[in-house]
Amino acid sequence: MLLVSEREQLPVREARAGKPSAWDALFKRYQLPLYTYVFELVRHEQTSLDIVQETFINAVRHIGGLRDGAKFGSWLFGIAHQKCIQHWRKRRPEQVPIDDDFEEGGFDPGPEEILIRKEQEEQFMKSLGELTERHRAVLLLHFVEDFSLEEIADITGAQIGTVKSRLHYAKKTLRKLLEENEA
Amino acid sequence: MKTPREILLNRHRDAGPKLDAVREKALAALAPAAGNTAPARPVVSWPLRIAWTLWRELIFPSRRIWAGLAAAWIVLLWLNLPGGNKPARMLAETLPPDHEIQALLREQREMFVQLVGSGGPSPAVPNKTTVPRSEVIQTITLV
């Protein structure tokens, strides 16, 4: 299993200097996880490809705004997340999932990992789709890139307490849906 | 058993070729115009690169503090500039012109004369030592 939590040496410094090979390496590293995240939020292939392309172009233009090269991944996903919100705003402005500022107690998402059996894969994807966008977003960030709570808070613009409670709720709901299906 | 990450990425792996095309288009935003083999960014010498890194990492984040320190130093240097008697010049600039000082002195002398009541300043005590002492003939009168 790929340990996404390992801080691999990304050529961010070379990318800042404008080296195309560095950008190519960065884009290759993130294109699939980024597309997966965006697709599971907007649920439309062409829109997802457009958002990924815009995210990459924005990253090239605004790399100077990235202070810490080690946070390139969360920074890139943050740009993509904003683009997804803009897409929702255009589609259904009255239902934009604005991140709330409330904090629902100190839920600890826990270190336990969810493992899915082959026969449960479809149900897993269906259950994921049934979550609201804000819960799906934090769960996807947690699953796809194993971002920390702080990184997820930075990406989504929510407070850490809010991220904790959403992640706890999303995992609990997912487990419940998978167990119901098993039964 | 698979992790959610494996399931999610496997589900979208077929989009690989389309993502490669997206990546190429994004890289084109970096590449120079067709036919130009020069690099997208001009080659920057290492001293400039170091200076830029120092600026970005050290000075820019605390630019207000640096600006305040620089202003303080400029003021100190200006006050202590060599050549040019700045304090005396500053003092001279604050003093009134000479003719005004003389008029003031004249006025004060007149007031003094009026107060003391004499026609003028008392004559100076005559100088008794115009002749060298060795040539002074002293007359001693015996009583």
Short mmCIF file of C-alpha atoms in Angstrom, two decimals:
data_model
loop_
_atom_site.label_atom_id
_atom_site.label_comp_id
_atom_site.label_asym_id
_atom_site.label_seq_id
_atom_site.Cartn_x
_atom_site.Cartn_y
_atom_site.Cartn_z
CA MET A 1 0.00 0.00 0.00
CA LEU A 2 1.38 3.41 -0.88
CA LEU A 3 2.16 5.36 2.26
CA VAL A 4 0.86 8.74 1.26
CA SER A 5 1.74 10.20 4.62
CA GLU A 6 5.45 9.91 3.81
CA ARG A 7 6.87 13.27 2.84
CA GLU A 8 8.51 12.37 -0.41
CA GLN A 9 11.06 14.75 -1.87
CA LEU A 10 9.00 16.80 -4.28
CA PRO A 11 10.89 19.07 -6.68
CA VAL A 12 9.07 22.19 -5.50
CA ARG A 13 12.18 24.34 -5.44
CA GLU A 14 12.97 23.47 -9.06
CA ALA A 15 9.35 24.10 -9.96
CA ARG A 16 9.61 27.60 -8.43
CA ALA A 17 12.59 28.18 -10.70
CA GLY A 18 10.34 27.31 -13.64
CA LYS A 19 11.83 23.97 -14.60
CA PRO A 20 9.29 22.14 -16.79
CA SER A 21 10.58 18.72 -15.70
CA ALA A 22 9.89 19.59 -12.06
CA TRP A 23 6.34 20.66 -12.87
CA ASP A 24 5.85 17.52 -14.92
CA ALA A 25 6.91 15.39 -11.95
CA LEU A 26 4.59 17.28 -9.59
CA PHE A 27 1.62 17.03 -11.94
CA LYS A 28 2.22 13.32 -12.52
CA ARG A 29 2.34 12.74 -8.77
CA TYR A 30 -0.95 14.51 -8.10
CA GLN A 31 -3.03 14.22 -11.25
CA LEU A 32 -4.86 11.00 -10.35
CA PRO A 33 -5.52 11.75 -6.64
CA LEU A 34 -6.59 15.28 -7.55
CA TYR A 35 -8.90 14.09 -10.32
CA THR A 36 -10.37 11.43 -8.01
CA TYR A 37 -11.08 14.04 -5.34
CA VAL A 38 -12.64 16.50 -7.78
CA PHE A 39 -14.69 13.86 -9.60
CA GLU A 40 -16.16 12.46 -6.39
CA LEU A 41 -17.24 15.99 -5.46
CA VAL A 42 -18.64 17.29 -8.76
CA ARG A 43 -19.62 13.93 -10.31
CA HIS A 44 -18.98 14.99 -13.91
CA GLU A 45 -15.99 13.81 -15.96
CA GLN A 46 -15.41 16.79 -18.25
CA THR A 47 -15.93 19.30 -15.44
CA SER A 48 -13.46 17.37 -13.31
CA LEU A 49 -10.84 17.41 -16.08
CA ASP A 50 -11.36 21.15 -16.57
CA ILE A 51 -10.99 21.80 -12.85
CA VAL A 52 -7.80 19.75 -12.66
CA GLN A 53 -6.36 21.67 -15.64
CA GLU A 54 -7.29 25.03 -14.13
CA THR A 55 -5.78 23.93 -10.82
CA PHE A 56 -2.48 23.07 -12.48
CA ILE A 57 -2.36 26.33 -14.41
CA ASN A 58 -3.16 28.31 -11.26
CA ALA A 59 -0.44 26.46 -9.42
CA VAL A 60 2.11 27.44 -12.07
CA ARG A 61 1.03 31.08 -11.94
CA HIS A 62 0.89 31.39 -8.15
CA ILE A 63 3.72 29.14 -6.93
CA GLY A 64 5.32 32.26 -5.49
CA GLY A 65 2.52 32.39 -2.93
CA LEU A 66 3.47 28.99 -1.49
CA ARG A 67 5.71 29.63 1.52
CA ASP A 68 6.40 26.06 2.58
CA GLY A 69 7.30 23.68 -0.22
CA ALA A 70 6.43 20.70 1.98
CA LYS A 71 2.77 21.79 1.85
CA PHE A 72 2.56 21.71 -1.92
CA GLY A 73 0.02 18.86 -1.88
CA SER A 74 -2.43 20.50 0.50
CA TRP A 75 -1.95 23.82 -1.30
CA LEU A 76 -2.80 22.21 -4.64
CA PHE A 77 -5.87 20.49 -3.22
CA GLY A 78 -6.89 23.80 -1.65
CA ILE A 79 -6.95 25.42 -5.11
CA ALA A 80 -8.98 22.50 -6.48
CA HIS A 81 -11.40 22.70 -3.55
CA GLN A 82 -12.06 26.38 -4.23
CA LYS A 83 -12.70 25.61 -7.89
CA CYS A 84 -15.23 22.93 -6.84
CA ILE A 85 -17.01 25.48 -4.65
CA GLN A 86 -17.13 27.92 -7.58
CA HIS A 87 -18.62 25.14 -9.70
CA TRP A 88 -21.32 24.43 -7.09
CA ARG A 89 -22.03 28.15 -6.82
CA LYS A 90 -22.68 28.37 -10.56
CA ARG A 91 -24.79 25.24 -10.60
CA ARG A 92 -26.98 25.78 -7.57
CA PRO A 93 -26.18 29.02 -5.79
CA GLU A 94 -28.79 28.45 -3.07
CA GLN A 95 -27.15 25.21 -1.99
CA VAL A 96 -23.46 26.05 -1.76
CA PRO A 97 -22.00 23.91 1.03
CA ILE A 98 -20.47 26.75 3.04
CA ASP A 99 -18.15 25.54 5.73
CA ASP A 100 -19.69 26.26 9.10
CA ASP A 101 -17.70 27.71 11.91
CA PHE A 102 -19.19 25.70 14.69
CA GLU A 103 -17.27 23.13 16.64
CA GLU A 104 -19.05 20.02 17.83
CA GLY A 105 -16.99 18.80 20.72
CA GLY A 106 -13.70 16.96 20.56
CA PHE A 107 -14.51 13.99 18.36
CA ASP A 108 -11.47 11.93 17.65
CA PRO A 109 -11.70 10.29 14.22
CA GLY A 110 -9.47 7.50 15.56
CA PRO A 111 -6.58 5.76 13.89
CA GLU A 112 -8.55 2.73 12.77
CA GLU A 113 -8.53 2.16 9.09
CA ILE A 114 -11.54 1.17 7.06
CA LEU A 115 -10.99 -1.89 4.92
CA ILE A 116 -13.47 -2.82 2.24
CA ARG A 117 -14.14 -6.26 0.93
CA LYS A 118 -14.43 -6.71 -2.80
CA GLU A 119 -18.13 -7.37 -2.65
CA GLN A 120 -18.60 -4.16 -0.69
CA GLU A 121 -16.81 -1.89 -3.13
CA GLU A 122 -19.93 -0.84 -4.99
CA GLN A 123 -21.77 -0.22 -1.75
CA PHE A 124 -18.81 1.80 -0.50
CA MET A 125 -18.92 4.05 -3.57
CA LYS A 126 -22.71 4.35 -3.30
CA SER A 127 -22.50 5.22 0.40
CA LEU A 128 -19.82 7.79 -0.32
CA GLY A 129 -22.10 9.43 -2.87
CA GLU A 130 -24.89 9.64 -0.30
CA LEU A 131 -22.88 11.83 2.03
CA THR A 132 -23.23 15.61 1.75
CA GLU A 133 -20.47 17.44 -0.16
CA ARG A 134 -18.83 18.81 2.98
CA HIS A 135 -18.66 15.39 4.64
CA ARG A 136 -17.57 13.73 1.42
CA ALA A 137 -14.82 16.33 0.93
CA VAL A 138 -13.16 15.72 4.31
CA LEU A 139 -13.49 11.95 3.92
CA LEU A 140 -11.97 12.01 0.45
CA LEU A 141 -9.06 14.16 1.59
CA HIS A 142 -8.50 11.75 4.45
CA PHE A 143 -8.72 8.64 2.25
CA VAL A 144 -7.03 9.77 -0.95
CA GLU A 145 -4.02 11.64 0.41
CA ASP A 146 -4.11 10.89 4.14
CA PHE A 147 -3.98 14.60 4.93
CA SER A 148 -3.78 15.59 8.59
CA LEU A 149 -6.65 17.41 10.28
CA GLU A 150 -4.74 20.68 10.03
CA GLU A 151 -4.16 20.18 6.32
CA ILE A 152 -7.81 19.32 5.71
CA ALA A 153 -8.80 22.44 7.67
CA ASP A 154 -6.47 24.54 5.48
CA ILE A 155 -7.81 22.99 2.28
CA THR A 156 -11.50 23.34 3.12
CA GLY A 157 -11.18 26.63 5.02
CA ALA A 158 -12.93 25.12 8.04
CA GLN A 159 -11.80 25.04 11.63
CA ILE A 160 -10.03 21.95 12.95
CA GLY A 161 -12.87 21.12 15.33
CA THR A 162 -15.33 21.23 12.46
CA VAL A 163 -13.13 18.96 10.36
CA LYS A 164 -12.85 16.52 13.27
CA SER A 165 -16.59 16.33 13.77
CA ARG A 166 -17.30 15.98 10.05
CA LEU A 167 -14.71 13.24 9.66
CA HIS A 168 -16.08 11.40 12.67
CA TYR A 169 -19.64 11.67 11.38
CA ALA A 170 -18.67 10.67 7.83
CA LYS A 171 -16.74 7.60 8.97
CA LYS A 172 -19.52 6.57 11.34
CA THR A 173 -22.14 6.94 8.61
CA LEU A 174 -20.04 5.03 6.11
CA ARG A 175 -19.47 2.16 8.54
CA LYS A 176 -23.15 2.06 9.36
CA LEU A 177 -24.15 1.95 5.69
CA LEU A 178 -21.63 -0.82 4.98
CA GLU A 179 -22.83 -2.85 7.97
CA GLU A 180 -26.44 -2.40 6.95
CA ASN A 181 -25.65 -3.66 3.52
CA GLU A 182 -23.77 -6.63 4.97
CA ALA A 183 -26.76 -7.52 7.08
CA MET B 1 -9.58 -6.33 1.36
CA LYS B 2 -8.72 -2.94 -0.02
CA THR B 3 -8.33 0.47 1.48
CA PRO B 4 -10.70 3.22 0.38
CA ARG B 5 -7.76 4.92 -1.33
CA GLU B 6 -7.01 1.88 -3.48
CA ILE B 7 -10.68 1.56 -4.44
CA LEU B 8 -11.02 5.23 -5.32
CA LEU B 9 -7.83 5.50 -7.37
CA ASN B 10 -8.45 2.23 -9.19
CA ARG B 11 -11.92 3.41 -10.11
CA HIS B 12 -10.52 6.45 -11.89
CA ARG B 13 -7.33 5.00 -13.30
CA ASP B 14 -8.94 4.79 -16.78
CA ALA B 15 -8.87 8.58 -16.91
CA GLY B 16 -5.06 8.37 -17.12
CA PRO B 17 -4.65 9.28 -20.82
CA LYS B 18 -7.05 12.23 -20.47
CA LEU B 19 -5.15 13.39 -17.40
CA ASP B 20 -1.90 13.16 -19.36
CA ALA B 21 -3.39 15.48 -21.97
CA VAL B 22 -4.47 17.88 -19.21
CA ARG B 23 -0.96 17.79 -17.82
CA GLU B 24 0.54 18.60 -21.23
CA LYS B 25 -1.77 21.60 -21.62
CA ALA B 26 -0.81 22.88 -18.18
CA LEU B 27 2.89 22.44 -18.97
CA ALA B 28 2.33 24.42 -22.16
CA ALA B 29 1.58 27.38 -19.89
CA LEU B 30 5.20 27.13 -18.83
CA ALA B 31 6.78 26.45 -22.21
CA PRO B 32 7.98 29.37 -24.34
CA ALA B 33 6.46 30.18 -27.74
CA ALA B 34 6.94 27.52 -30.43
CA GLY B 35 10.33 27.66 -32.10
CA ASN B 36 12.02 29.44 -29.27
CA THR B 37 14.47 27.13 -27.53
CA ALA B 38 15.33 29.61 -24.82
CA PRO B 39 14.18 28.59 -21.32
CA ALA B 40 10.87 29.98 -20.10
CA ARG B 41 12.64 31.97 -17.39
CA PRO B 42 15.89 33.82 -17.90
CA VAL B 43 18.90 32.20 -16.27
CA VAL B 44 19.49 34.01 -13.01
CA SER B 45 22.98 34.13 -11.58
CA TRP B 46 23.46 32.57 -8.18
CA PRO B 47 24.19 35.82 -6.30
CA LEU B 48 20.89 37.21 -7.49
CA ARG B 49 19.16 33.97 -6.57
CA ILE B 50 20.64 34.09 -3.08
CA ALA B 51 19.69 37.74 -2.74
CA TRP B 52 16.14 36.96 -3.88
CA THR B 53 15.88 34.03 -1.45
CA LEU B 54 17.16 36.22 1.41
CA TRP B 55 14.66 38.90 0.46
CA ARG B 56 11.77 36.45 0.26
CA GLU B 57 12.56 34.41 3.37
CA LEU B 58 14.17 36.95 5.69
CA ILE B 59 13.24 40.51 4.84
CA PHE B 60 9.82 40.42 3.15
CA PRO B 61 8.04 38.59 6.00
CA SER B 62 9.23 41.28 8.47
CA ARG B 63 9.35 44.21 6.09
CA ARG B 64 7.77 46.69 8.46
CA ILE B 65 10.30 45.96 11.18
CA TRP B 66 13.17 46.29 8.72
CA ALA B 67 11.75 49.56 7.39
CA GLY B 68 11.54 50.97 10.92
CA LEU B 69 15.12 49.96 11.68
CA ALA B 70 16.36 51.44 8.42
CA ALA B 71 14.55 54.73 9.11
CA ALA B 72 16.09 54.91 12.59
CA TRP B 73 19.56 54.33 11.17
CA ILE B 74 19.09 56.94 8.48
CA VAL B 75 18.11 59.52 11.08
CA LEU B 76 21.11 58.63 13.24
CA LEU B 77 23.50 58.82 10.29
CA TRP B 78 22.09 62.17 9.21
CA LEU B 79 22.52 63.60 12.68
CA ASN B 80 26.11 62.42 12.84
CA LEU B 81 27.26 63.34 9.35
CA PRO B 82 31.01 64.31 9.32
CA GLY B 83 32.22 67.65 7.76
CA GLY B 84 29.73 70.39 8.32
CA ASN B 85 29.17 71.60 11.79
CA LYS B 86 25.62 70.36 11.89
CA PRO B 87 24.93 71.25 15.51
CA ALA B 88 26.49 74.68 15.10
CA ARG B 89 24.68 75.11 11.80
CA MET B 90 21.45 74.01 13.40
CA LEU B 91 22.14 76.45 16.26
CA ALA B 92 22.97 79.24 13.85
CA GLU B 93 19.75 78.63 12.02
CA THR B 94 17.82 79.03 15.22
CA LEU B 95 19.63 82.28 16.28
CA PRO B 96 18.35 85.64 15.08
CA PRO B 97 20.51 87.61 12.59
CA ASP B 98 23.47 89.72 13.83
CA HIS B 99 21.86 93.13 13.41
CA GLU B 100 18.99 92.03 15.56
CA ILE B 101 21.40 90.87 18.25
CA GLN B 102 23.23 94.19 18.13
CA ALA B 103 19.99 96.15 18.37
CA LEU B 104 19.03 94.01 21.34
CA LEU B 105 22.36 94.65 23.06
CA ARG B 106 22.09 98.38 22.42
CA GLU B 107 18.65 98.44 23.94
CA GLN B 108 19.80 96.53 27.01
CA ARG B 109 22.76 98.93 27.47
CA GLU B 110 20.44 101.92 27.38
CA MET B 111 18.19 100.31 29.95
CA PHE B 112 21.20 99.64 32.14
CA VAL B 113 22.34 103.27 31.87
CA GLN B 114 18.91 104.49 32.84
CA LEU B 115 18.82 102.17 35.82
CA VAL B 116 22.34 102.97 37.05
CA GLY B 117 21.88 106.72 36.49
CA SER B 118 25.30 107.68 35.01
CA GLY B 119 25.98 109.26 31.65
CA GLY B 120 27.72 106.29 30.43
CA PRO B 121 29.65 103.37 31.44
CA SER B 122 32.29 104.12 34.08
CA PRO B 123 35.67 104.59 32.59
CA ALA B 124 37.89 101.63 32.68
CA VAL B 125 40.61 101.59 35.32
CA PRO B 126 43.75 102.94 33.67
CA ASN B 127 46.26 100.39 32.89
CA LYS B 128 49.13 100.89 35.27
CA THR B 129 51.37 98.33 33.74
CA THR B 130 52.29 100.02 30.49
CA VAL B 131 55.95 100.20 31.62
CA PRO B 132 57.81 96.99 32.33
CA ARG B 133 58.24 96.42 36.03
CA SER B 134 62.04 96.32 35.83
CA GLU B 135 62.06 99.96 34.76
CA VAL B 136 59.65 101.24 37.30
CA ILE B 137 61.42 103.51 39.76
CA GLN B 138 59.92 103.05 43.09
CA THR B 139 60.05 105.97 45.48
CA ILE B 140 60.19 104.98 49.05
CA THR B 141 59.37 107.67 51.52
CA LEU B 142 60.86 107.23 54.93
CA VAL B 143 58.82 108.71 57.71
#
